[in-house]
Structure formats: structure tokens, C-alpha cells
mmCIF file with all atom_site columns, C-alpha atoms in Angstrom:
data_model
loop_
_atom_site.group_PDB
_atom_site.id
_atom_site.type_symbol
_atom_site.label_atom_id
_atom_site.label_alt_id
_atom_site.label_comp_id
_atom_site.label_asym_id
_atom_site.label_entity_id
_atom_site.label_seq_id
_atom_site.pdbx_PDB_ins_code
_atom_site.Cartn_x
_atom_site.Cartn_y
_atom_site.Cartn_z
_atom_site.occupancy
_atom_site.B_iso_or_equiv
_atom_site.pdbx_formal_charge
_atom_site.auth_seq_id
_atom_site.auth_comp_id
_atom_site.auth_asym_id
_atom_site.auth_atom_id
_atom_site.pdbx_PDB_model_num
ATOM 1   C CA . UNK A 1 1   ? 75.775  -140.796 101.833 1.00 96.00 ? 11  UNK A CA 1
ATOM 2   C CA . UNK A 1 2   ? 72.784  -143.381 102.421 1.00 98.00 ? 12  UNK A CA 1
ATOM 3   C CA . UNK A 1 3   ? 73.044  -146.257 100.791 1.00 98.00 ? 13  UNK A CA 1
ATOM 4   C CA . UNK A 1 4   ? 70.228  -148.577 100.023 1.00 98.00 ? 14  UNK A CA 1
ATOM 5   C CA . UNK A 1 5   ? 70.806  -152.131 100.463 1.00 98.00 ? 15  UNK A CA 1
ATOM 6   C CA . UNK A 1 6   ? 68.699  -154.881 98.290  1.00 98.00 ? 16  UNK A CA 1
ATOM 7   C CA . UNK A 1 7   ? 69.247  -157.786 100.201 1.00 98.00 ? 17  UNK A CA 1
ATOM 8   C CA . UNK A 1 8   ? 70.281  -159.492 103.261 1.00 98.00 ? 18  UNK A CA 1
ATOM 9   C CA . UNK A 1 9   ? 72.632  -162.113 102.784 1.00 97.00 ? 19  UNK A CA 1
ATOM 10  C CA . UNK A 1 10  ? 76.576  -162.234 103.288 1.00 97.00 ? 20  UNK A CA 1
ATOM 11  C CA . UNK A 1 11  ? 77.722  -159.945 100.465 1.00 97.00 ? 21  UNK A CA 1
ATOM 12  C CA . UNK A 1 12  ? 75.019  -157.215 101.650 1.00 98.00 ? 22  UNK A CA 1
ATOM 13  C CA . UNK A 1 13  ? 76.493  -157.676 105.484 1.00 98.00 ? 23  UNK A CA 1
ATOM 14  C CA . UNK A 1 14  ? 80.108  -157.931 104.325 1.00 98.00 ? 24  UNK A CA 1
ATOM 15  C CA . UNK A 1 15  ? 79.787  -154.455 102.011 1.00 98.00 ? 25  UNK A CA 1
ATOM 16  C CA . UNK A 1 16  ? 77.326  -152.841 104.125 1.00 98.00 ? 26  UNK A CA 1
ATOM 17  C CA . UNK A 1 17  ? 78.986  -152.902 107.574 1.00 98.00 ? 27  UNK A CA 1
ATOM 18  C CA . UNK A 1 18  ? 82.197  -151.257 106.087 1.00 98.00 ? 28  UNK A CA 1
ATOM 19  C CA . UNK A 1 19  ? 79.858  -148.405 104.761 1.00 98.00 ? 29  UNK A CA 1
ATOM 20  C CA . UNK A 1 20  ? 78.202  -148.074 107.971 1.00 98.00 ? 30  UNK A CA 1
ATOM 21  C CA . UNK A 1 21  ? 81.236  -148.059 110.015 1.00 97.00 ? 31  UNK A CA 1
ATOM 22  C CA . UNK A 1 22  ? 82.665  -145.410 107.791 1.00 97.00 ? 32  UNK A CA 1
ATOM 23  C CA . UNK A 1 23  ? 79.874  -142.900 108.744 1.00 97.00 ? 33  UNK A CA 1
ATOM 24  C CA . UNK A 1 24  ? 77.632  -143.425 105.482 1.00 98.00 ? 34  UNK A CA 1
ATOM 25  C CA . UNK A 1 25  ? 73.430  -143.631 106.787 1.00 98.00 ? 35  UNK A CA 1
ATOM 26  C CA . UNK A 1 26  ? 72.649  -147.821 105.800 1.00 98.00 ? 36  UNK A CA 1
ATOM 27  C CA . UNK A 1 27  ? 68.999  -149.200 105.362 1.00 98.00 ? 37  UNK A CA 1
ATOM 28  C CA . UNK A 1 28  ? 68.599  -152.630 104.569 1.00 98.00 ? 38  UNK A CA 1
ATOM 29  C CA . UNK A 1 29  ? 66.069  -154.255 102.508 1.00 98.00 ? 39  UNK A CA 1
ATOM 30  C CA . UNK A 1 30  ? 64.886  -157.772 102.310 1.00 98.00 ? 40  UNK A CA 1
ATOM 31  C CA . UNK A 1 31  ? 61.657  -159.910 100.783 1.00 96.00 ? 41  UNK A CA 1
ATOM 32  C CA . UNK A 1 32  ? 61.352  -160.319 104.876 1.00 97.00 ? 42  UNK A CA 1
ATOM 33  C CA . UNK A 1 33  ? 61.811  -157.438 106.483 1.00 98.00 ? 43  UNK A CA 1
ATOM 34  C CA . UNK A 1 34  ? 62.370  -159.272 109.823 1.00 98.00 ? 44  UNK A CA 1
ATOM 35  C CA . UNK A 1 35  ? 65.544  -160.573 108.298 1.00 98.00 ? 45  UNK A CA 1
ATOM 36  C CA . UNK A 1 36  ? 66.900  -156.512 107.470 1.00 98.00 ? 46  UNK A CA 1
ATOM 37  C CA . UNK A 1 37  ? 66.091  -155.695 110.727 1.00 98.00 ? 47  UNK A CA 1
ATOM 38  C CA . UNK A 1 38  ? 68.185  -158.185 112.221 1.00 98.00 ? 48  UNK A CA 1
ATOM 39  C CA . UNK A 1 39  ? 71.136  -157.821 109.834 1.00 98.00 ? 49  UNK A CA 1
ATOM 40  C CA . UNK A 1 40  ? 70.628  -153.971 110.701 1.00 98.00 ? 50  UNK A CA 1
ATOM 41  C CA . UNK A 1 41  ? 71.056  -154.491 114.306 1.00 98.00 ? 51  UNK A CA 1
ATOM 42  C CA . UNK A 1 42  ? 74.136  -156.964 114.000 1.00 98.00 ? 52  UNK A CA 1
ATOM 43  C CA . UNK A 1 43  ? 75.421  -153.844 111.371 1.00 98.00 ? 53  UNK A CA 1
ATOM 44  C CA . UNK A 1 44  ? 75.137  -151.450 114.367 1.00 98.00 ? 54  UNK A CA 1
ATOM 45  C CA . UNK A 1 45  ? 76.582  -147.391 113.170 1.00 98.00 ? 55  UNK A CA 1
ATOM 46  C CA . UNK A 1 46  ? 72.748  -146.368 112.819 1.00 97.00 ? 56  UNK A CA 1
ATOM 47  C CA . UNK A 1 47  ? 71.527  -148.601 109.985 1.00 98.00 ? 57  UNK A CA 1
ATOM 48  C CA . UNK A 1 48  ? 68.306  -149.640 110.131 1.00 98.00 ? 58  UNK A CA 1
ATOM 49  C CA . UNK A 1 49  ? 66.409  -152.589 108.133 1.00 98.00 ? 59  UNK A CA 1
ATOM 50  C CA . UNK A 1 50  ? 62.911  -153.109 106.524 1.00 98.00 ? 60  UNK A CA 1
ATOM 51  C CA . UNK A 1 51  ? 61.245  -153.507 103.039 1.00 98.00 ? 61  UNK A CA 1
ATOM 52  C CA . UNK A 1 52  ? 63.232  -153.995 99.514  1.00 98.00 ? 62  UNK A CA 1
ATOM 53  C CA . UNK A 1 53  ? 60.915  -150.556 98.852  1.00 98.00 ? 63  UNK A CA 1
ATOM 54  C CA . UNK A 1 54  ? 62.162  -148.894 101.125 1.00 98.00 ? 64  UNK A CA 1
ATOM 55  C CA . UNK A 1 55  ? 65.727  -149.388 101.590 1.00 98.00 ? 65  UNK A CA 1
ATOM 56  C CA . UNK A 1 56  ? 65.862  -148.412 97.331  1.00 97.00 ? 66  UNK A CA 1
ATOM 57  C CA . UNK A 1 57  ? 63.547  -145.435 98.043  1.00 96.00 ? 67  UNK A CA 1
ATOM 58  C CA . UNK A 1 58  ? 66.203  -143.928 100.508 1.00 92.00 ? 68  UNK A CA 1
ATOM 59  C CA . UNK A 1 59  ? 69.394  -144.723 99.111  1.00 92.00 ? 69  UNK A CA 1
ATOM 60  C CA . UNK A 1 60  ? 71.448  -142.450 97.268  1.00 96.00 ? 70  UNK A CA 1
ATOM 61  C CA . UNK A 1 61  ? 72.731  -145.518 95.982  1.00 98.00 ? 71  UNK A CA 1
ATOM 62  C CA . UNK A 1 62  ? 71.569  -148.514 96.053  1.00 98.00 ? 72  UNK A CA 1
ATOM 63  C CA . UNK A 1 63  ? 73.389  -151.937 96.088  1.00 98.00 ? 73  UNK A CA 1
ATOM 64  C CA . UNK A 1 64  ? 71.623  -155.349 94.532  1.00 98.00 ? 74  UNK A CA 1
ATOM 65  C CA . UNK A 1 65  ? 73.216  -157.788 96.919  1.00 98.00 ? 75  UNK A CA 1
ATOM 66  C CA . UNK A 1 66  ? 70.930  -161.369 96.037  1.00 96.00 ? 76  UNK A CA 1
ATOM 67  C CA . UNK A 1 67  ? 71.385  -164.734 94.351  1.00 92.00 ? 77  UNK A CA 1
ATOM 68  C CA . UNK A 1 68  ? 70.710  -164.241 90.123  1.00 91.00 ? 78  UNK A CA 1
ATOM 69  C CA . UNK A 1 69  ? 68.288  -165.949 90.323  1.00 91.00 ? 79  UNK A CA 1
ATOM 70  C CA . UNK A 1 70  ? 66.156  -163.816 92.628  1.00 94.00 ? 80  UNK A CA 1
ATOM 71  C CA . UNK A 1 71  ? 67.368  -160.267 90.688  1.00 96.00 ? 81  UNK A CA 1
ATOM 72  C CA . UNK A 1 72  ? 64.012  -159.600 88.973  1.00 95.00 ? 82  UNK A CA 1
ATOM 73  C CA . UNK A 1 73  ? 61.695  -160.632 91.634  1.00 96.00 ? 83  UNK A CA 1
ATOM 74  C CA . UNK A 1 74  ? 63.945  -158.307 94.011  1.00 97.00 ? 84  UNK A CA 1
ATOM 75  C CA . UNK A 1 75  ? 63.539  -155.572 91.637  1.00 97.00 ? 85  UNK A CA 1
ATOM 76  C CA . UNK A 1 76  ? 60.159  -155.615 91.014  1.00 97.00 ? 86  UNK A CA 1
ATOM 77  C CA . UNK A 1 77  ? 59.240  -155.191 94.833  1.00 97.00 ? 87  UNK A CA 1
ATOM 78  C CA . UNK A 1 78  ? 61.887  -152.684 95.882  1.00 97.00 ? 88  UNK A CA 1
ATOM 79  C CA . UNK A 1 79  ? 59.666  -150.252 93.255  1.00 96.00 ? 89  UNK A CA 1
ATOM 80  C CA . UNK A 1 80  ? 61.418  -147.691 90.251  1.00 96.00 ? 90  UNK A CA 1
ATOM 81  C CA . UNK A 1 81  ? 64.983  -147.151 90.398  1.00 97.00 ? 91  UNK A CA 1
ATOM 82  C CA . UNK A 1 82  ? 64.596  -145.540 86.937  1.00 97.00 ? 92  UNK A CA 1
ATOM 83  C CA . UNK A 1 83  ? 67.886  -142.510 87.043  1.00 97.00 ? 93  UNK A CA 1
ATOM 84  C CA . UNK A 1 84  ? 69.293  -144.327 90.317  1.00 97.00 ? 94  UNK A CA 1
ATOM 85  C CA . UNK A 1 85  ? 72.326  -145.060 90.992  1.00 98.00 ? 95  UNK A CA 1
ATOM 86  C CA . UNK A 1 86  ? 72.194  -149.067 90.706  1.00 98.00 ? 96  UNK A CA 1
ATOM 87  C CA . UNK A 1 87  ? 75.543  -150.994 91.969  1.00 98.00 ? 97  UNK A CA 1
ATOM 88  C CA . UNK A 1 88  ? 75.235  -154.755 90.639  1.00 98.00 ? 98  UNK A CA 1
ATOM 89  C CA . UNK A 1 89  ? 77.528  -157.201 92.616  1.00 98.00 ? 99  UNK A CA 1
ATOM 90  C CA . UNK A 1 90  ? 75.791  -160.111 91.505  1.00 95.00 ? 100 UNK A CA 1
ATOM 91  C CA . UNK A 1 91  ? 77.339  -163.157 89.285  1.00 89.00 ? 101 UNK A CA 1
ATOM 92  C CA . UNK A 1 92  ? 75.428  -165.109 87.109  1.00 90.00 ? 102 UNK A CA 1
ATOM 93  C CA . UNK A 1 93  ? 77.312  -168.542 87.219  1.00 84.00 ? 103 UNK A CA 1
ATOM 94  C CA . UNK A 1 94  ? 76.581  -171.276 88.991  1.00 74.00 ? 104 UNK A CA 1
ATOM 95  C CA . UNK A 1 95  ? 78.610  -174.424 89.736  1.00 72.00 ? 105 UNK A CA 1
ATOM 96  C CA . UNK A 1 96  ? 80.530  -176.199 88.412  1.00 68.00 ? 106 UNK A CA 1
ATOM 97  C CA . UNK A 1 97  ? 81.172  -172.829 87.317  1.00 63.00 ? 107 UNK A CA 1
ATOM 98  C CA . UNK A 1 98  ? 81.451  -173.924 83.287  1.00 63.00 ? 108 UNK A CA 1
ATOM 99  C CA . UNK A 1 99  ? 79.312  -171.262 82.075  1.00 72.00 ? 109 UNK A CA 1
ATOM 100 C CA . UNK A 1 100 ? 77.711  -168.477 82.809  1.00 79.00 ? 110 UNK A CA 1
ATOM 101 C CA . UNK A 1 101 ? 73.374  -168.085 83.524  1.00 77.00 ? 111 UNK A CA 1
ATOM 102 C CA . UNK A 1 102 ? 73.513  -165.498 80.989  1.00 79.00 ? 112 UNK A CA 1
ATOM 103 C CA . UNK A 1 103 ? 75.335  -167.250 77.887  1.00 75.00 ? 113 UNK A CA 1
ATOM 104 C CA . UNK A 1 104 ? 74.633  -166.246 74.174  1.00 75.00 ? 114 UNK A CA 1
ATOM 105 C CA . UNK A 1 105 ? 72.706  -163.491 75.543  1.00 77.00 ? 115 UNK A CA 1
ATOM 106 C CA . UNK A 1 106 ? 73.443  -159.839 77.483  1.00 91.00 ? 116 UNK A CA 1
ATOM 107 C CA . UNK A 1 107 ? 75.400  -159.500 80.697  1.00 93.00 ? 117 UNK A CA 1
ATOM 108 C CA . UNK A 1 108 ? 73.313  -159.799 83.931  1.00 94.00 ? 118 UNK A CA 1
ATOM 109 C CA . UNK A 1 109 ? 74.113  -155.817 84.593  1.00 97.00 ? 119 UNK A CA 1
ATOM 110 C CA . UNK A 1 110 ? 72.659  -154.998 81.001  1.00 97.00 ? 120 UNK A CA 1
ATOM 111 C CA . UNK A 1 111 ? 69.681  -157.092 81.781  1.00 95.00 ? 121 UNK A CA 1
ATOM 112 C CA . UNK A 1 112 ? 69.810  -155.326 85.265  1.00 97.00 ? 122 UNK A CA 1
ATOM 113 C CA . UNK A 1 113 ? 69.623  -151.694 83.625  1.00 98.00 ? 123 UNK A CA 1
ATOM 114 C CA . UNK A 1 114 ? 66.959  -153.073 81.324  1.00 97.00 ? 124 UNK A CA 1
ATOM 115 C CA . UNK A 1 115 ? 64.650  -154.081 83.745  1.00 96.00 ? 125 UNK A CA 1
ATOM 116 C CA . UNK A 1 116 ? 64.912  -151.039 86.080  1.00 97.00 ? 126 UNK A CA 1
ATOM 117 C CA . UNK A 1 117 ? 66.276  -147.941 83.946  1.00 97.00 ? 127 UNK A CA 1
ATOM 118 C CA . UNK A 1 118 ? 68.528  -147.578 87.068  1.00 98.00 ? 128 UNK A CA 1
ATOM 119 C CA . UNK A 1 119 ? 72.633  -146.738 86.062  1.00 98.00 ? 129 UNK A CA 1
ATOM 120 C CA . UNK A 1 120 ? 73.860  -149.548 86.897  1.00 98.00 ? 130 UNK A CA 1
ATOM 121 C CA . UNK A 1 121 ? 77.634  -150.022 87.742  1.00 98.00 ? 131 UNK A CA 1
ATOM 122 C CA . UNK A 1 122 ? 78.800  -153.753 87.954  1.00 98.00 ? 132 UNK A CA 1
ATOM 123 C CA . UNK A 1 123 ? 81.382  -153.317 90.535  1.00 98.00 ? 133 UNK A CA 1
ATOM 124 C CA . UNK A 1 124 ? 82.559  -156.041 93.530  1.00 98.00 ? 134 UNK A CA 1
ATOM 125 C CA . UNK A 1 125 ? 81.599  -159.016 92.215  1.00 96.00 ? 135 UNK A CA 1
ATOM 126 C CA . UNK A 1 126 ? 84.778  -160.550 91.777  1.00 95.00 ? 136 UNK A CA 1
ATOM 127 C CA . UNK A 1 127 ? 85.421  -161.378 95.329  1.00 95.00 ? 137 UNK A CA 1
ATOM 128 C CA . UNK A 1 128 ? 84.225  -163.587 98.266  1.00 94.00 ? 138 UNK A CA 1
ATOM 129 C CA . UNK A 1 129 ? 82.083  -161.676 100.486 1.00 96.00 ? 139 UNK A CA 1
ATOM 130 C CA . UNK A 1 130 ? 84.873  -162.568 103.265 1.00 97.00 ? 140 UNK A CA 1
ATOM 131 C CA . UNK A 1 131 ? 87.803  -160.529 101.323 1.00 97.00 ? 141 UNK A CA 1
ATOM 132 C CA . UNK A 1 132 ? 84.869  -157.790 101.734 1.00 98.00 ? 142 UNK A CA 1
ATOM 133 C CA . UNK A 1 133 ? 84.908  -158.051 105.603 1.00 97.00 ? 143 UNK A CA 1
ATOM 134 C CA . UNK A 1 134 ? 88.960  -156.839 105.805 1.00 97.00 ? 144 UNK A CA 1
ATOM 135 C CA . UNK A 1 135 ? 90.012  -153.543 106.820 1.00 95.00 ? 145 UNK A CA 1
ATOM 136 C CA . UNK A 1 136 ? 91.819  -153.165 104.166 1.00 96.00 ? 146 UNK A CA 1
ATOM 137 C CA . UNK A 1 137 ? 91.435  -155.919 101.597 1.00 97.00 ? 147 UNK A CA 1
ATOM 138 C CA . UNK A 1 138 ? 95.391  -155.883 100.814 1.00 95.00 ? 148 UNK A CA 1
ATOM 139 C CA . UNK A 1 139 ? 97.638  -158.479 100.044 1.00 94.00 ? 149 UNK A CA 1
ATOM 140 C CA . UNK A 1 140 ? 101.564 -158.517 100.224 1.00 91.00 ? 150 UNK A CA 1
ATOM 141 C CA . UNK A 1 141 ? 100.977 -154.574 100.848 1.00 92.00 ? 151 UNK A CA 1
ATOM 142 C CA . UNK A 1 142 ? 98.786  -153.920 97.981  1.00 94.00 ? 152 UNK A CA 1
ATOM 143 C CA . UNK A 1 143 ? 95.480  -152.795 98.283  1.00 97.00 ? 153 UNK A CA 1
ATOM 144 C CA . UNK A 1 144 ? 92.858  -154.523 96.171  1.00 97.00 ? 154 UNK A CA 1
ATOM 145 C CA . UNK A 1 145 ? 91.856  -153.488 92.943  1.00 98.00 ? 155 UNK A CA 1
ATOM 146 C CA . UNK A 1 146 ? 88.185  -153.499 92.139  1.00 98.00 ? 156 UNK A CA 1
ATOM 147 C CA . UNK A 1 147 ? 86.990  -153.294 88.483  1.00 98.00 ? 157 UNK A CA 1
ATOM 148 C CA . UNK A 1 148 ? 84.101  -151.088 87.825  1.00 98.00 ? 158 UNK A CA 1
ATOM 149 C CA . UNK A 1 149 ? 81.853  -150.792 84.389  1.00 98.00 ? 159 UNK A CA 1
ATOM 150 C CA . UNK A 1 150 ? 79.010  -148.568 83.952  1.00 98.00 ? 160 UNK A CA 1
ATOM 151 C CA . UNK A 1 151 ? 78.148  -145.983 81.158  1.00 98.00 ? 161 UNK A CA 1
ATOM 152 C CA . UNK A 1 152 ? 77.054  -142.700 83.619  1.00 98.00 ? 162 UNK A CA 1
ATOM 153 C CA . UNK A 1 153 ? 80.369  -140.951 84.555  1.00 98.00 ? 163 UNK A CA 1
ATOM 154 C CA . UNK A 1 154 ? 78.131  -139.862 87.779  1.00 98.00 ? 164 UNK A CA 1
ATOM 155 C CA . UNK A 1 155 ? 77.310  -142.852 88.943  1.00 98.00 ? 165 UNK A CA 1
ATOM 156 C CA . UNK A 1 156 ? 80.823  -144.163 88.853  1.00 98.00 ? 166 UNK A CA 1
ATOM 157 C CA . UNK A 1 157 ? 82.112  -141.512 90.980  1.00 98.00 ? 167 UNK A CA 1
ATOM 158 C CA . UNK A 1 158 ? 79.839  -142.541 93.142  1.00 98.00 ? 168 UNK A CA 1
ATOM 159 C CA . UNK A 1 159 ? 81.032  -146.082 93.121  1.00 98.00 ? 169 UNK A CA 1
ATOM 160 C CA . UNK A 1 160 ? 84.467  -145.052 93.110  1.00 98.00 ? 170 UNK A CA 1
ATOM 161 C CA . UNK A 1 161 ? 84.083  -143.325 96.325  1.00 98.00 ? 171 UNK A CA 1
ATOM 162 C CA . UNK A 1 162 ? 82.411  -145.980 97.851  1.00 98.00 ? 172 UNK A CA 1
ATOM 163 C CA . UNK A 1 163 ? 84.934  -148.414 96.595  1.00 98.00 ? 173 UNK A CA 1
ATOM 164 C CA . UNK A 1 164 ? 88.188  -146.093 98.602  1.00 98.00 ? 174 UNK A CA 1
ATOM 165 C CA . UNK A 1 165 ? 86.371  -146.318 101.489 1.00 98.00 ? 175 UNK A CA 1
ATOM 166 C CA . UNK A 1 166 ? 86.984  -149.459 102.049 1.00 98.00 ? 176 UNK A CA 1
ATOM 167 C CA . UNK A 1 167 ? 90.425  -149.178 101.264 1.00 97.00 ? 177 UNK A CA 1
ATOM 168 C CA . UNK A 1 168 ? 89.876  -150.609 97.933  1.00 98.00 ? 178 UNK A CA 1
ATOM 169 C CA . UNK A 1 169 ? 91.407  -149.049 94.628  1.00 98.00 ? 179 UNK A CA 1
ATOM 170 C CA . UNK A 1 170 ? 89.076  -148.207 91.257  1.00 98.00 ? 180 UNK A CA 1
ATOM 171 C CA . UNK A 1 171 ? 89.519  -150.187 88.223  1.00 98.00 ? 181 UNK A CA 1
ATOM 172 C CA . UNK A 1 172 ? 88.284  -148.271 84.801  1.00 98.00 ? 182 UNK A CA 1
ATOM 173 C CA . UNK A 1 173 ? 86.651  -151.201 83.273  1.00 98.00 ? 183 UNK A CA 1
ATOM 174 C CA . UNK A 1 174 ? 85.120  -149.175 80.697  1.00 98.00 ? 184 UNK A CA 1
ATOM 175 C CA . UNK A 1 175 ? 81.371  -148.943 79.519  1.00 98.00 ? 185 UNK A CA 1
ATOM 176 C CA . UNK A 1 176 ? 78.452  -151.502 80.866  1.00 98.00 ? 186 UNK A CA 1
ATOM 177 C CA . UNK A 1 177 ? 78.630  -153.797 77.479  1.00 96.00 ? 187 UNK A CA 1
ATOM 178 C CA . UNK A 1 178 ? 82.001  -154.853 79.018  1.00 96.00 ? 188 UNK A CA 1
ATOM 179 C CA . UNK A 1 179 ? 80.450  -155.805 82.419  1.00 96.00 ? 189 UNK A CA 1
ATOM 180 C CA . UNK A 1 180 ? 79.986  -159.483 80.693  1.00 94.00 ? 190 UNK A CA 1
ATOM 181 C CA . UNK A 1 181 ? 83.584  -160.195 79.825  1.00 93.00 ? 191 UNK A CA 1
ATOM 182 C CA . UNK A 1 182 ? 83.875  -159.116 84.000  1.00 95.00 ? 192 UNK A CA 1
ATOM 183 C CA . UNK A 1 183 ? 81.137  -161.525 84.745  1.00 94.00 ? 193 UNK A CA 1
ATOM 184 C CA . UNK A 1 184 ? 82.702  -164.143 82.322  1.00 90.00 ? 194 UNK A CA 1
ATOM 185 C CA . UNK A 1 185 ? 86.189  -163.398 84.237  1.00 91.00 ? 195 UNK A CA 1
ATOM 186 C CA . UNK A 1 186 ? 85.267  -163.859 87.560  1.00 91.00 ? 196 UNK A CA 1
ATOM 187 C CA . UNK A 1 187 ? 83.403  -167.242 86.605  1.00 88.00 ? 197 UNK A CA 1
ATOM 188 C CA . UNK A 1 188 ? 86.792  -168.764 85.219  1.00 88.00 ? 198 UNK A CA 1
ATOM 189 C CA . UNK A 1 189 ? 88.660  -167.035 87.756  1.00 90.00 ? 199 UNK A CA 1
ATOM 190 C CA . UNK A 1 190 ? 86.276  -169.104 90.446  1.00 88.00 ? 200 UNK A CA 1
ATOM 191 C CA . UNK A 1 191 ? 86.517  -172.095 88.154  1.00 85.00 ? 201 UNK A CA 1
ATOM 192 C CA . UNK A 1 192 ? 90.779  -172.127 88.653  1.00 88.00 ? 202 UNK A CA 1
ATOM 193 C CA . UNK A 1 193 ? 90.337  -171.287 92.552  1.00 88.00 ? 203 UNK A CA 1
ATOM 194 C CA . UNK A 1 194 ? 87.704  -174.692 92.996  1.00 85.00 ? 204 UNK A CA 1
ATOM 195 C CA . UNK A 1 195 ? 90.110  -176.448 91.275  1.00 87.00 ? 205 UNK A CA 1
ATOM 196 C CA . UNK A 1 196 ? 93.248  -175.531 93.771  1.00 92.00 ? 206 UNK A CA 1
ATOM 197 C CA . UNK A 1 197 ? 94.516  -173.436 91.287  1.00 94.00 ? 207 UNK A CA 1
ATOM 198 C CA . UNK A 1 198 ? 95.778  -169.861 91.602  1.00 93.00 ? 208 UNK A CA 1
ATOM 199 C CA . UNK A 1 199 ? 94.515  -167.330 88.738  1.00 91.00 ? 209 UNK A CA 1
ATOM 200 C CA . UNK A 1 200 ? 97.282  -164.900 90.154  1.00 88.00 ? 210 UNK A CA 1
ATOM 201 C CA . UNK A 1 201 ? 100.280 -167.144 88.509  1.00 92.00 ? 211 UNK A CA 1
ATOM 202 C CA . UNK A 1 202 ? 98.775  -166.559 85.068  1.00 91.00 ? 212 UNK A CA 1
ATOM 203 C CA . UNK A 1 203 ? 99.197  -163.241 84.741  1.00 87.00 ? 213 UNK A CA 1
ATOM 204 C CA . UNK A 1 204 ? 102.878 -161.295 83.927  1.00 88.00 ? 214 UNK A CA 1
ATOM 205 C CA . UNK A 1 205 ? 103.532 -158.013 85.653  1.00 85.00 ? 215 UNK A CA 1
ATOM 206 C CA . UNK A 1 206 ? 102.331 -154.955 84.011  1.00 84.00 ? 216 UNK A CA 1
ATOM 207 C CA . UNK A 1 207 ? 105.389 -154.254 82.344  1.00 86.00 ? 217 UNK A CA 1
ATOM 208 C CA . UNK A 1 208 ? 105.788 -157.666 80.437  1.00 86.00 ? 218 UNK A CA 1
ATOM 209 C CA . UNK A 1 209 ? 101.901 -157.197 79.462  1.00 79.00 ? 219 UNK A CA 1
ATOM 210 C CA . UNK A 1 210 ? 103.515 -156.067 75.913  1.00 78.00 ? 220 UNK A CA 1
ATOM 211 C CA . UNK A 1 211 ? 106.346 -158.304 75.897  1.00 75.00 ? 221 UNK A CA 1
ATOM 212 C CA . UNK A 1 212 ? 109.866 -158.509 77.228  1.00 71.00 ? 222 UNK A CA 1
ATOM 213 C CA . UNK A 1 213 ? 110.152 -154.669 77.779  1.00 67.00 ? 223 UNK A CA 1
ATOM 214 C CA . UNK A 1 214 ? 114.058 -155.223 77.539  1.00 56.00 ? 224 UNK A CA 1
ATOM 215 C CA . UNK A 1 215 ? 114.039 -156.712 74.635  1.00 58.00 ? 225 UNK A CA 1
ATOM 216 C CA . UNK A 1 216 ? 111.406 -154.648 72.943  1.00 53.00 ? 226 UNK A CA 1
ATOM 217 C CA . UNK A 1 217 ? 113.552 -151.423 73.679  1.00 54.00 ? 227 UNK A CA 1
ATOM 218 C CA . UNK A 1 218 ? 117.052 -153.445 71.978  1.00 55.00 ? 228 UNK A CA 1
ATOM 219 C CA . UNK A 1 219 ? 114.515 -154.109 68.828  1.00 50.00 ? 229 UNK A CA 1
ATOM 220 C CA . UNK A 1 220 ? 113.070 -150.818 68.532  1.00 54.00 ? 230 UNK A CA 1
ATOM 221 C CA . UNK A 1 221 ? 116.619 -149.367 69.102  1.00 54.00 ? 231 UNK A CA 1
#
């Protein structure tokens, strides 16, 4: 597949040189190309750098890999993505991670989709761009789980694809108006981790997620 690349900062390397490794054709894209090029060359696997125009105009998919704040300015110089796949990693919080950029109003992937008519998927932005860079990203022998919302069925297969090849398991997160209570989770999910805390010890294994299962099955007996 090739894979456009908006961007040429840590989560763009991190994502992009596990695509490139895995055979897909990588361009990156930067506001200075001389930065792509470089990042291209450190990539290796045949990816190549150069404009934000052209790294969207060749990508079967395309990944927005920048800062929030840079999104639109990003978008308007890589050119239409109107109908293109679109994956959105970005998070719209900023520290002390308390709220989000976007409160009281629409996600940052709806805005995303807005602005460029592209399908967007919001997919990988829950992470670190270092849990990116394993080969697998697995803990305790369990591959991670990556949560995915979008509203073309398409375009998440897409993502899904992309998302087993780096050894990564799908996560139906349903349509793209639920890709702000993701972006809202991974902000108080950073919050707990700044704070020393771990998010993981809040949650109850699947099978409690409805209660006691033991003791639901004596009641409903």
C-alpha cells in the first residue's frame, strides 16, 4: 500500500518506519521538505520525503501525524483529501492535561473531516509514539489493542490492516461522533500516568464489566 505521511515528527517516524519495514511504499511530507527527506532516509525500506502535497497526493492513505495546533495549516498545504482515506492520530489536549483544545465543541477528527471531506479514522492516538516503535507493542503476552472510530466501513479496513501489521489488534470504537469520548479518554488516561498513576488498575476484567458474573448467574438462577 503507499501511505502518505503528513508530518515529520516522532509519531510520523515511530508509525511510519513499521509500515515501511513491512513492505508498504512510505512518502513523507513536511512544511520543510528538507526535514521529510531526512526522516525518509533515517526510515530507509524505499520511503522517500518531500512536500505535505505530495506525500497526501500519493498515499492510499494518508496519516496526519502534527501538533493540534498545526492540523489546519497542515491541511491546507498538503491540497484536497476530499474521499481519502484520512487516519487522525492527533490529541487535542495540552498540559496539565485538564481539558481538552476542543471542549464544548466537536472532536478534533470531526473538525478534521470538516475541513478536508477526507474519511477520517481517529485511530493511534492513545499511545506514546515510543510504544509505536516495538515489534510487537505487547505487554504480559498481550498484544495491544488500538481503538479505531470512523463512519466509512472502507476506510476502516484499511486502518485495520494497517493497525495488524504492526502487531497491533483492532478496537470497534464505533462511528466518528465517538472519536471525542476517545480523545477525552486518552487525555485523562495521560492525566493519571503524569501523576504516577496507573489507568490499568481501574479497570475490572471483561467478565466483571457487568458485575460479579458468579453471583449474577446464583441471582438469575
Amino acid at each position: 500500500m503507499r501511505i502518505g505521511v503528513l508530518g515529520a515528527g516522532a509519531m510520523a517516524d515511530a508509525l511510519a518506519t513499521q509500515w515501511a519495514r513491512r513492505g508498504h511504499q512510505v512518502r513523507i511530507g513536511a512544511r520543510t521538505p528538507a526535514k521529510a527527506v531526512a526522516l525518509a532516509g533515517r526510515i530507509g525500506h524505499g520511503a522517500s520525503g518531500g512536500t505535505l502535497r505530495e506525500a497526501a497526493e500519493s498515499g492510499d492513505a494518508v496519516l496526519l501525524a502534527v501538533w493540534h495546533e498545526g492540523v489546519q495549516d497542515v491541511l491546507r498545504e498538503a491540497g484536497p483529501l476530499e474521499g481519502r482515506v484520512l487516519i487522525d492520530c492527533t490529541n487535542p489536549m495540552e498540559p496539565p492535561f485538564e481539558r481538552l483544545r476542543t471542549a464544548g465543541g466537536p472532536s478534533a477528527a470531526r473538525r478534521i473531516a470538516d475541513a478536508s471531506g477526507a474519511r477520517v479514522v481517529k485511530a493511534f492516538n492513545t499511545c506514546h509514539e515510543s510504544v509505536w516503535r516495538m515489534t510487537p507493542p505487547a505487554f504480559a503476552g498481550r498484544p495491544l489493542g488500538v481503538p479505531l472510530c470512523g463512519d466509512d466501513e472502507e476506510a476502516l479496513a484499511v486502518v485495520r490492516g494497517l493497525v495488524r501489521d504492526l502487531g497491533c489488534v483492532p478496537m470497534d470504537g464505533g462511528s466518528l461522533e465517538r472519536a471525542g469520548l476517545l480523545e477525552a479518554a486518552t487525555a485523562f488516561l495521560v492525566g493519571l500516568w503524569v501523576a504516577g498513576e496507573d489507568p490499568s488498575a481501574m479497570l475490572p476484567p471483561p467478565e466483571y464489566a457487568g458485575g460479579d458474573p458468579v453471583r449474577t448467574s446464583e441471582l438469575a438462577g
